[in-house]
């Protein structure tokens, strides 16, 4: 039996690959947030024991993958495929982490949607019969991203109210073609949506239309309603972007009852001075691996629609007057094969 | 019947997807090279009618995909999946081209190996039963890459003898799950190889070990010898890197008889002042789509091993004293299903 295409964007997997292991690594600030106790590792300083922030981010990826592999009961040598990416130019955190792991490697660029993109591709490939174990990894680091995308850190630039805080975090998931436990049942591949936002400090608004379009396509393709999910979670639109998604659905007469956003879940917004919430590839990767997958395994969640959102601009494209293209990939997760 | 894993890195496809259409777009200098008459479109100036080089590169991608779609007899609306990438920070040429095409989109970062990575993933996904048509696209532009990776163009920096010339070129292939003609029979997913090269002007030497490792793994996994291929083609190692690959195999007592490199094929090295040859994601993408696929269709080639090579460094990583990690993905192409 082969996977089935539903509509143009969605695939129902014939043999839903299971999450055999996962790992999460977070920075100090993230460790002080509501998910703090649930991370596998929390850094005590921004360098993670390395001599540059870029090396710190690479090390966080490596640790996240190693933790996931160890929980899955395999070594890096037993991994058939590693898929990953990050926000640094030329994705160097991932490239160098992949070098240290030595697995067959496909590099991705999906901005903050990378975890969902990697998970989607890993699930499709395993379901297609290619390999027994595939891992997806994504990371971000406040210090590598901020100076690259916005201002030198030393400048101490004032943040606007719509700004989000790039998470210092990494998450990795090892999927297995066989096994029991939380599994990937459907994948909805995103198309780019762009409503003309040109403000580098308002990524939530730039990505919200893509999240809306992909969730809508997923529900239409599968014939499901929001009530079929215990949680629909975007990542990472922040407070403003996630409010926009709720409003876009309300216009259609659809109420997103159990809806949350990884950018809002990662921090205590009232206390941690992160403005609209978290962002960065590591944000949704860390929320998935520190919280959602565990909740699925423990039965606190039965079905989750994990919707990674990314903004596919660059400082150069914004400087040239372009708007921000948004994308969102949705991965449907179930607590067990019986729940699909 | 499902695809079969051979060794750790290689997959033999059960229903080899066919190249239903392809398109190539090249810059002025590339149009003056040996493949000039075979490109679908050649620019008369570096801006390709746009107001920035980044927009020019995006336009080249769009044109390459549109040409491939039109040859395949489908519209962008009929495309189930677009996979692509480029060298610009945050892959903006691809992100904005994907916005204009509107297809479900997975962004890749494989540096100059991107065309092989996209082709590999497209073939695996189609063979896995996911969708009917998937496209792979990659591009590079001398002017967007050079100022980002090395020097401002206005500076007129002297090039070293081992330097390669970033190609202004784009190539796209539309694969179909069903059909006849040139097809993808095997995929060998690359692992990172790094021999410690720290010179940003010697990418050929940095990537040669990865090409050697992947080709060796492909031959071992499939039980084939170089003689089973009419052509083993790397892209883009240039003159120095491709000589190194030949020497590495010679040490093993293996003679690569029909071996070429896209970086050498794209230009007339004696006449065009490109030092060691071409590079950039667009180099191997353009050679594949302007020359190799046509030669397979016309029967001039029967079996080709297309080995995309990429250097996964960044100016920041080299500035921090890191060496250059290389990767190579190999895609086996046959003139027809009967030749696999």
XYZ file of C-alpha atoms in Angstrom:
680
model
C 0.000 0.000 0.000
C 1.278 3.443 -0.924
C 0.625 6.923 0.487
C -2.371 8.749 -0.910
C -2.483 12.278 -2.303
C -5.493 14.221 -1.036
C -6.007 17.389 -3.066
C -2.876 19.038 -4.394
C -0.933 19.624 -1.205
C -1.716 16.823 1.233
C -0.470 13.245 1.568
C -1.945 10.621 3.882
C 0.808 8.214 4.843
C 0.194 4.520 4.356
C 2.563 3.389 7.136
C 2.815 6.395 9.483
C 6.457 6.665 10.614
C 6.838 6.907 14.373
C 8.885 9.297 16.467
C 11.393 6.881 17.959
C 13.339 9.548 19.831
C 13.629 13.296 20.179
C 15.877 15.817 21.860
C 15.666 19.477 22.831
C 18.350 21.961 23.774
C 17.656 25.514 24.902
C 19.419 28.725 25.858
C 19.368 30.354 29.291
C 16.412 32.657 28.615
C 14.366 29.820 27.101
C 15.237 27.685 30.118
C 13.690 30.362 32.332
C 10.410 30.166 30.374
C 7.394 27.930 30.962
C 8.983 24.939 29.172
C 12.240 25.240 31.123
C 11.916 22.015 33.126
C 11.052 20.015 30.014
C 14.170 20.707 27.917
C 16.752 17.944 27.775
C 19.546 20.475 28.157
C 19.657 24.157 29.046
C 22.721 26.327 28.507
C 24.080 28.459 31.305
C 25.599 31.019 28.913
C 25.184 32.013 25.276
C 28.352 30.304 23.980
C 27.427 26.795 25.098
C 31.067 26.235 25.962
C 32.264 27.133 22.448
C 34.328 30.082 21.257
C 31.798 31.587 18.829
C 27.995 31.787 18.772
C 27.965 29.959 15.439
C 29.845 27.074 17.044
C 27.434 27.198 19.975
C 24.476 26.774 17.614
C 26.191 23.885 15.858
C 26.852 22.228 19.204
C 23.204 22.613 20.215
C 22.141 20.842 17.005
C 24.614 18.054 17.582
C 23.422 17.553 21.157
C 19.765 17.561 20.096
C 20.401 14.910 17.434
C 22.559 12.802 19.759
C 19.841 12.870 22.426
C 17.195 11.876 19.876
C 19.396 9.062 18.522
C 20.151 7.747 21.964
C 16.432 7.684 22.891
C 15.705 5.925 19.605
C 18.309 3.345 20.543
C 20.478 3.838 17.472
C 23.863 5.415 16.833
C 24.613 8.103 14.256
C 26.018 5.288 12.102
C 22.554 3.722 12.055
C 20.881 6.837 10.729
C 19.879 6.539 7.074
C 19.182 10.208 6.541
C 19.568 13.555 8.292
C 17.508 16.529 7.122
C 18.046 19.928 8.654
C 18.560 23.623 8.448
C 18.882 26.868 10.321
C 18.843 30.633 9.802
C 22.536 31.414 9.437
C 23.759 32.358 5.985
C 24.573 29.136 4.114
C 23.079 27.203 7.051
C 26.458 26.692 8.672
C 25.110 25.492 12.021
C 23.531 22.542 10.235
C 26.339 21.888 7.749
C 28.982 21.620 10.459
C 26.695 19.649 12.784
C 26.033 17.211 9.928
C 29.775 16.896 9.407
C 30.226 15.765 13.007
C 27.350 13.259 12.738
C 28.472 11.707 9.448
C 25.011 10.639 8.261
C 23.702 10.930 4.681
C 22.516 14.547 4.676
C 20.056 16.768 2.828
C 20.303 20.472 3.733
C 17.077 22.484 3.864
C 16.220 26.137 3.846
C 12.721 26.809 5.119
C 13.516 29.630 7.569
C 11.425 29.074 10.718
C 9.366 26.364 8.971
C 12.443 24.119 8.800
C 11.456 21.669 11.542
C 8.097 21.019 9.862
C 9.769 20.779 6.453
C 12.343 18.286 7.709
C 9.758 16.237 9.571
C 7.505 16.221 6.498
C 10.276 15.078 4.165
C 11.582 12.491 6.624
C 8.081 11.052 7.037
C 7.378 10.984 3.290
C 10.702 9.317 2.502
C 10.326 6.642 5.185
C 6.737 5.993 4.133
C 7.981 5.715 0.556
C 10.246 2.880 1.619
C 13.532 4.773 1.693
C 15.463 3.867 4.817
C 14.543 2.754 8.324
C 15.521 5.848 10.342
C 15.531 9.505 9.324
C 16.167 12.515 11.543
C 15.006 16.113 11.233
C 16.820 18.909 13.054
C 16.539 22.683 13.246
C 18.077 25.410 15.367
C 18.390 29.108 15.915
C 20.485 31.278 18.190
C 19.552 34.792 19.230
C 23.105 36.034 18.807
C 23.857 34.484 15.393
C 20.503 35.575 13.960
C 20.091 39.025 15.417
C 23.369 40.412 14.160
C 22.824 38.829 10.757
C 19.212 39.924 10.225
C 18.886 43.169 12.158
C 21.545 44.994 14.186
C 24.938 44.287 15.708
C 24.155 43.167 19.256
C 26.510 45.764 20.717
C 24.409 48.521 19.140
C 21.576 47.831 21.586
C 18.871 48.734 19.041
C 15.396 49.432 20.398
C 12.893 46.694 19.480
C 9.484 47.549 18.033
C 6.287 46.239 19.709
C 5.641 43.742 16.868
C 9.159 42.263 17.057
C 9.730 38.660 18.117
C 12.674 37.203 19.991
C 14.838 34.744 18.060
C 14.971 31.655 20.252
C 18.274 30.118 21.256
C 17.164 26.531 20.865
C 17.473 23.342 18.866
C 15.247 20.324 18.439
C 15.702 16.997 16.680
C 13.377 14.074 15.981
C 14.354 10.591 14.826
C 11.554 8.970 12.853
C 11.438 5.222 12.357
C 9.659 3.414 9.539
C 8.471 0.773 12.012
C 7.449 0.986 15.648
C 4.763 2.305 17.933
C 4.121 5.636 19.626
C 3.546 9.145 18.285
C 3.463 9.049 14.490
C 3.185 11.293 11.420
C -0.110 10.578 9.677
C -0.400 13.403 7.121
C 1.780 16.017 5.476
C 0.479 19.198 3.851
C 3.156 20.920 1.772
C 2.952 24.715 1.883
C 2.677 27.207 -0.946
C 4.040 30.711 -0.579
C 1.669 33.460 0.556
C 2.678 37.111 0.514
C 0.404 39.941 1.575
C 2.937 42.687 1.046
C 4.474 43.105 4.533
C 7.839 44.905 4.240
C 8.628 45.310 7.947
C 11.487 43.073 9.139
C 10.130 43.517 12.664
C 6.700 42.126 11.897
C 7.256 38.539 10.828
C 4.069 37.374 12.513
C 1.896 39.367 10.136
C 4.054 38.310 7.172
C 3.643 34.584 7.923
C 0.040 34.487 9.174
C -1.527 34.277 5.674
C 0.646 31.261 4.839
C -0.417 29.524 8.065
C -4.054 30.248 7.286
C -3.760 28.955 3.702
C -1.976 25.739 4.692
C -4.290 24.890 7.597
C -7.286 25.602 5.361
C -5.846 23.371 2.617
C -5.131 20.624 5.153
C -8.681 20.674 6.518
C -10.207 20.779 3.022
C -7.938 17.997 1.704
C -8.519 15.667 4.651
C -12.160 16.534 5.283
C -11.267 17.215 8.896
C -12.386 20.112 11.086
C -10.379 21.931 13.779
C -12.311 19.832 16.329
C -10.544 16.728 15.005
C -7.345 18.058 16.578
C -6.622 18.438 20.273
C -4.181 21.113 19.213
C -3.427 23.087 16.068
C -0.100 24.732 16.702
C 1.677 27.225 14.464
C 5.298 28.128 14.878
C 6.254 30.802 15.166
C 3.811 33.601 14.510
C 3.931 35.145 17.975
C 1.048 36.939 19.606
C 0.159 39.255 16.718
C 0.487 36.668 13.949
C -1.475 34.021 15.804
C -4.281 36.516 16.497
C -4.369 37.228 12.751
C -4.732 33.502 11.971
C -7.648 33.241 14.396
C -9.276 36.268 12.750
C -8.755 34.970 9.203
C -10.546 31.731 10.150
C -13.281 33.640 11.970
C -14.054 35.469 8.715
C -14.739 32.033 7.214
C -16.984 31.219 10.156
C -14.451 28.746 11.519
C -13.485 28.859 15.191
C -10.001 27.510 15.977
C -10.802 26.182 19.419
C -7.629 24.440 20.452
C -5.070 26.667 18.817
C -1.684 27.801 20.072
C 1.559 29.190 18.692
C 5.069 27.989 19.534
C 6.280 31.589 19.721
C 3.769 32.231 22.501
C 4.317 28.888 24.274
C 8.097 29.195 24.521
C 8.232 32.298 26.741
C 6.255 33.924 29.515
C 5.229 36.944 27.463
C 4.153 39.012 30.465
C 7.442 38.560 32.250
C 10.235 37.834 29.763
C 10.316 41.009 27.600
C 10.151 39.188 24.269
C 7.489 41.501 22.848
C 5.314 39.392 20.481
C 6.966 36.101 21.447
C 9.570 33.727 20.118
C 10.788 33.090 16.563
C 13.629 31.293 14.785
C 13.892 27.724 13.465
C 14.700 26.556 16.983
C 11.453 27.883 18.458
C 8.972 25.402 16.984
C 11.643 22.672 16.958
C 12.131 23.077 20.701
C 8.418 23.297 21.539
C 7.781 20.152 19.486
C 10.552 18.180 21.147
C 10.289 19.551 24.702
C 6.526 19.454 24.951
C 4.269 18.251 22.119
C 5.817 14.853 21.374
C 5.948 14.011 25.076
C 2.313 15.039 25.493
C 1.381 12.770 22.582
C 3.336 9.860 24.041
C 1.801 10.346 27.495
C -1.699 10.587 26.062
C -2.271 14.215 27.097
C -2.707 14.968 23.390
C -4.273 12.626 20.888
C -3.911 14.491 17.615
C -1.803 17.570 16.858
C -1.448 19.580 13.655
C 2.083 20.980 13.762
C 2.308 23.926 11.352
C 5.803 25.330 10.894
C 5.838 28.846 9.494
C 8.743 30.558 7.759
C 9.530 33.975 6.289
C 11.591 33.588 3.106
C 13.098 37.069 2.896
C 16.630 38.310 3.510
C 18.094 41.652 4.618
C 19.096 42.165 0.967
C 15.593 41.492 -0.385
C 14.023 43.884 2.137
C 16.680 46.483 1.340
C 15.685 46.165 -2.307
C 12.061 46.966 -1.427
C 10.656 43.431 -1.598
C 7.906 42.153 0.662
C 8.222 39.035 2.833
C 7.066 35.707 1.302
C 5.651 33.401 3.973
C 5.369 29.619 3.911
C 3.818 27.029 6.212
C 4.080 23.244 6.150
C 1.649 21.201 8.244
C 2.464 17.806 9.757
C -0.350 15.859 11.399
C 0.791 13.892 14.442
C -1.183 11.209 16.255
C -0.526 9.623 19.640
C -0.567 6.180 18.037
C -1.398 4.444 14.760
C -4.868 3.750 16.134
C -5.556 7.496 16.430
C -4.813 8.434 12.840
C 6.817 -2.724 -5.473
C 8.845 -0.263 -3.407
C 12.269 1.281 -3.875
C 15.191 -0.695 -2.513
C 17.948 0.527 -0.216
C 21.376 -0.657 -1.340
C 23.936 -0.114 1.401
C 23.411 2.883 3.611
C 23.363 5.685 1.054
C 21.842 4.370 -2.161
C 18.267 3.744 -3.280
C 17.254 1.898 -6.452
C 13.928 3.282 -7.605
C 11.132 0.822 -8.296
C 9.352 3.025 -10.866
C 12.066 5.348 -12.194
C 10.516 8.820 -12.616
C 11.097 10.315 -16.053
C 12.298 13.764 -17.036
C 9.180 15.079 -18.762
C 10.632 18.512 -19.460
C 13.629 20.674 -18.683
C 14.759 24.230 -19.200
C 18.058 26.108 -19.131
C 18.812 29.811 -18.904
C 22.301 31.280 -19.091
C 24.158 34.563 -18.805
C 26.066 36.275 -21.596
C 29.458 34.765 -20.771
C 27.982 31.263 -20.456
C 26.214 31.802 -23.780
C 29.627 32.452 -25.369
C 30.917 29.094 -24.081
C 30.790 25.674 -25.751
C 27.180 25.019 -24.654
C 25.981 28.424 -25.907
C 23.791 27.141 -28.752
C 22.122 24.580 -26.508
C 20.688 26.902 -23.844
C 16.983 27.662 -24.075
C 17.637 31.309 -23.288
C 20.753 33.431 -23.074
C 20.810 36.877 -21.460
C 22.282 39.822 -23.318
C 23.202 41.641 -20.084
C 23.669 40.760 -16.419
C 20.359 42.193 -15.177
C 18.129 40.030 -17.385
C 15.812 43.025 -17.785
C 15.381 43.453 -13.999
C 16.518 46.251 -11.721
C 18.742 44.200 -9.394
C 20.944 41.142 -9.876
C 18.930 39.279 -7.235
C 15.786 39.887 -9.280
C 17.644 38.786 -12.398
C 18.521 35.464 -10.756
C 14.935 34.980 -9.640
C 13.724 35.685 -13.164
C 16.170 33.132 -14.582
C 14.780 30.487 -12.211
C 11.228 31.332 -13.147
C 12.019 31.110 -16.858
C 13.834 27.793 -16.447
C 10.879 26.273 -14.569
C 8.324 27.697 -17.023
C 10.275 26.236 -19.948
C 10.471 22.848 -18.235
C 6.751 22.909 -17.410
C 5.794 23.867 -20.920
C 7.915 21.024 -22.390
C 6.306 18.637 -19.905
C 2.925 19.804 -21.098
C 1.686 20.970 -17.718
C 1.052 24.355 -16.144
C 2.466 25.561 -12.816
C -0.956 24.756 -11.365
C -0.394 21.111 -12.307
C 2.879 20.862 -10.416
C 2.599 18.871 -7.193
C 5.938 19.918 -5.785
C 8.766 22.356 -6.420
C 12.163 21.759 -4.806
C 14.910 24.301 -5.210
C 17.667 26.450 -3.894
C 20.469 28.832 -4.695
C 23.525 30.479 -3.151
C 22.134 33.810 -2.018
C 21.699 34.308 1.717
C 18.299 32.896 2.722
C 17.954 31.527 -0.852
C 15.974 34.544 -2.007
C 16.234 33.797 -5.723
C 14.366 30.547 -5.112
C 11.917 31.858 -2.501
C 10.697 34.664 -4.730
C 10.668 32.481 -7.856
C 8.563 29.938 -5.939
C 6.200 32.748 -4.948
C 5.589 33.576 -8.600
C 5.029 29.905 -9.498
C 2.611 29.151 -6.647
C 3.411 25.430 -6.374
C 3.806 23.494 -3.108
C 7.429 24.258 -2.270
C 10.302 22.776 -0.281
C 13.375 25.034 -0.043
C 16.804 23.387 -0.111
C 20.292 24.443 0.809
C 22.932 22.252 -0.762
C 25.224 24.964 -2.163
C 26.379 23.853 -5.627
C 24.976 20.342 -5.058
C 21.432 21.736 -5.032
C 20.373 20.503 -8.488
C 21.381 16.942 -7.614
C 19.745 17.249 -4.180
C 16.483 18.524 -5.660
C 16.492 15.912 -8.408
C 17.205 13.175 -5.861
C 14.391 14.245 -3.543
C 11.937 14.767 -6.400
C 12.700 11.286 -7.741
C 12.432 9.618 -4.324
C 9.132 11.336 -3.521
C 7.549 10.485 -6.878
C 8.775 6.905 -6.633
C 7.307 6.790 -3.120
C 3.906 7.582 -4.588
C 3.715 11.237 -3.600
C 2.408 13.274 -6.509
C 2.545 12.968 -10.279
C 4.899 15.842 -11.173
C 7.762 17.344 -9.174
C 10.255 19.957 -10.328
C 13.808 20.652 -9.212
C 15.422 24.025 -9.857
C 18.737 25.685 -9.008
C 20.482 28.881 -10.011
C 23.465 31.089 -9.424
C 24.485 34.525 -10.646
C 28.067 35.749 -10.775
C 27.100 39.176 -9.481
C 24.880 38.072 -6.563
C 27.363 35.426 -5.442
C 30.667 37.173 -5.901
C 29.861 40.212 -3.786
C 28.314 38.017 -1.104
C 31.077 35.412 -0.869
C 34.239 37.250 -1.827
C 34.645 40.906 -2.826
C 32.475 43.829 -3.919
C 32.526 43.622 -7.717
C 33.649 47.264 -8.000
C 36.788 46.389 -6.067
C 38.118 44.418 -9.017
C 39.919 41.898 -6.783
C 42.588 39.737 -8.408
C 41.527 36.108 -8.724
C 43.840 33.288 -7.660
C 44.756 30.486 -10.108
C 42.597 27.934 -8.232
C 39.503 30.176 -8.261
C 36.382 29.201 -10.172
C 33.894 31.466 -11.899
C 30.375 31.494 -10.426
C 28.098 30.734 -13.365
C 25.201 33.004 -14.224
C 22.778 30.223 -15.050
C 19.657 28.363 -14.001
C 18.290 24.934 -14.796
C 15.019 23.200 -14.004
C 13.749 19.661 -14.529
C 10.159 18.448 -14.264
C 10.014 14.792 -13.284
C 6.894 12.728 -13.898
C 5.916 9.582 -12.020
C 4.764 8.006 -15.289
C 6.071 8.315 -18.836
C 8.971 7.371 -21.040
C 12.318 8.948 -21.805
C 15.326 9.778 -19.630
C 14.707 8.606 -16.082
C 16.223 8.584 -12.596
C 17.137 5.032 -11.663
C 19.232 5.442 -8.497
C 19.959 8.050 -5.858
C 23.036 8.059 -3.626
C 22.699 10.525 -0.753
C 25.941 12.239 0.172
C 27.738 12.418 3.501
C 29.948 15.354 4.364
C 33.672 15.056 3.695
C 36.138 17.648 4.925
C 39.878 17.450 4.345
C 40.708 20.730 6.034
C 40.757 23.178 3.092
C 40.387 26.757 4.415
C 40.888 28.660 1.141
C 37.682 30.279 -0.178
C 39.339 30.342 -3.598
C 39.903 26.613 -3.809
C 36.466 25.035 -3.716
C 37.500 22.308 -6.146
C 39.946 20.803 -3.671
C 37.444 21.240 -0.831
C 34.696 19.306 -2.644
C 36.769 16.634 -4.430
C 36.894 14.242 -1.424
C 33.083 14.341 -1.144
C 32.729 13.528 -4.850
C 35.173 10.657 -4.480
C 33.383 9.273 -1.405
C 29.912 9.454 -2.967
C 30.912 7.949 -6.312
C 32.759 5.182 -4.474
C 29.713 4.513 -2.272
C 27.460 4.487 -5.336
C 29.620 1.959 -7.174
C 29.981 -0.246 -4.077
C 26.251 -0.098 -3.254
C 25.095 -0.858 -6.794
C 27.876 -3.278 -7.710
C 28.529 -1.196 -10.802
C 31.857 -0.101 -12.239
C 32.714 3.197 -13.962
C 32.414 1.315 -17.267
C 28.682 0.902 -16.615
C 28.316 4.637 -17.215
C 28.813 6.472 -20.490
C 29.547 9.472 -18.353
C 30.284 10.168 -14.703
C 29.948 13.892 -14.318
C 30.708 15.952 -11.217
C 29.564 19.503 -10.791
C 31.311 21.676 -10.139
C 34.835 20.813 -9.137
C 36.577 22.649 -11.942
C 39.881 21.596 -13.448
C 41.823 21.175 -10.210
C 39.058 19.411 -8.270
C 38.235 17.015 -11.076
C 41.906 16.114 -11.470
C 41.965 15.330 -7.744
C 38.953 12.996 -8.108
C 40.700 11.144 -10.936
C 43.817 10.803 -8.784
C 41.908 9.604 -5.710
C 40.350 6.823 -7.795
C 43.682 6.005 -9.419
C 45.106 5.331 -5.942
C 42.403 2.669 -5.589
C 43.384 1.250 -8.958
C 40.192 2.528 -10.562
C 40.333 4.408 -13.836
C 37.467 6.857 -14.413
C 37.347 6.530 -18.172
C 34.345 8.591 -19.139
C 34.572 11.315 -16.564
C 33.871 15.031 -16.903
C 33.053 18.003 -14.693
C 30.300 20.551 -15.270
C 32.643 23.363 -14.251
C 34.965 22.379 -17.092
C 32.190 21.708 -19.626
C 30.445 25.060 -19.191
C 33.288 27.290 -20.385
C 36.133 27.231 -22.867
C 38.861 27.281 -20.245
C 41.617 28.226 -22.671
C 39.748 31.253 -23.968
C 37.273 32.505 -21.367
C 39.500 33.516 -18.408
C 37.562 31.551 -15.805
C 40.693 30.072 -14.217
C 39.745 26.578 -12.921
C 36.275 26.606 -14.497
C 32.682 27.235 -13.487
C 30.959 26.928 -10.141
C 27.664 27.901 -8.502
C 24.367 26.014 -8.215
C 23.511 27.105 -11.745
C 26.591 25.481 -13.270
C 25.646 21.813 -12.971
C 21.948 22.682 -13.303
C 22.619 24.344 -16.657
C 24.934 21.616 -17.958
C 22.349 18.965 -17.012
C 19.472 20.786 -18.700
C 21.307 22.221 -21.717
C 23.302 19.143 -22.576
C 23.081 15.889 -20.589
C 19.324 15.303 -20.601
C 19.121 16.059 -24.321
C 22.005 13.668 -25.001
C 20.177 10.971 -23.026
C 16.950 11.573 -24.917
C 18.733 11.528 -28.295
C 20.587 8.333 -27.417
C 24.057 9.923 -27.462
C 24.329 8.900 -23.831
C 22.849 5.754 -22.346
C 23.690 6.031 -18.670
C 24.960 9.061 -16.756
C 25.936 9.422 -13.098
C 25.203 13.051 -12.252
C 27.134 13.991 -9.112
C 26.335 17.431 -7.720
C 29.013 18.779 -5.410
C 28.589 21.531 -2.824
C 30.762 23.420 -0.348
C 28.832 24.044 2.868
C 30.866 26.922 4.288
C 30.089 30.619 4.615
C 32.233 33.772 4.742
C 31.531 33.816 8.499
C 32.657 30.213 9.027
C 35.884 30.789 7.082
C 36.452 34.027 8.993
C 36.177 32.021 12.187
C 38.918 29.675 11.000
C 36.748 26.728 9.960
C 37.527 24.465 7.013
C 35.117 23.824 4.138
C 32.754 20.829 4.464
C 32.019 19.279 1.078
C 29.039 17.200 0.014
C 28.093 15.297 -3.129
C 24.801 13.654 -4.090
C 24.758 11.247 -7.036
C 21.754 10.696 -9.293
C 21.902 7.881 -11.840
C 20.146 8.735 -15.098
C 19.265 6.316 -17.875
C 18.137 7.048 -21.434
C 15.061 4.870 -20.889
C 13.578 2.418 -18.417
C 15.087 -0.407 -20.453
C 18.605 0.940 -19.775
C 18.430 0.982 -15.985
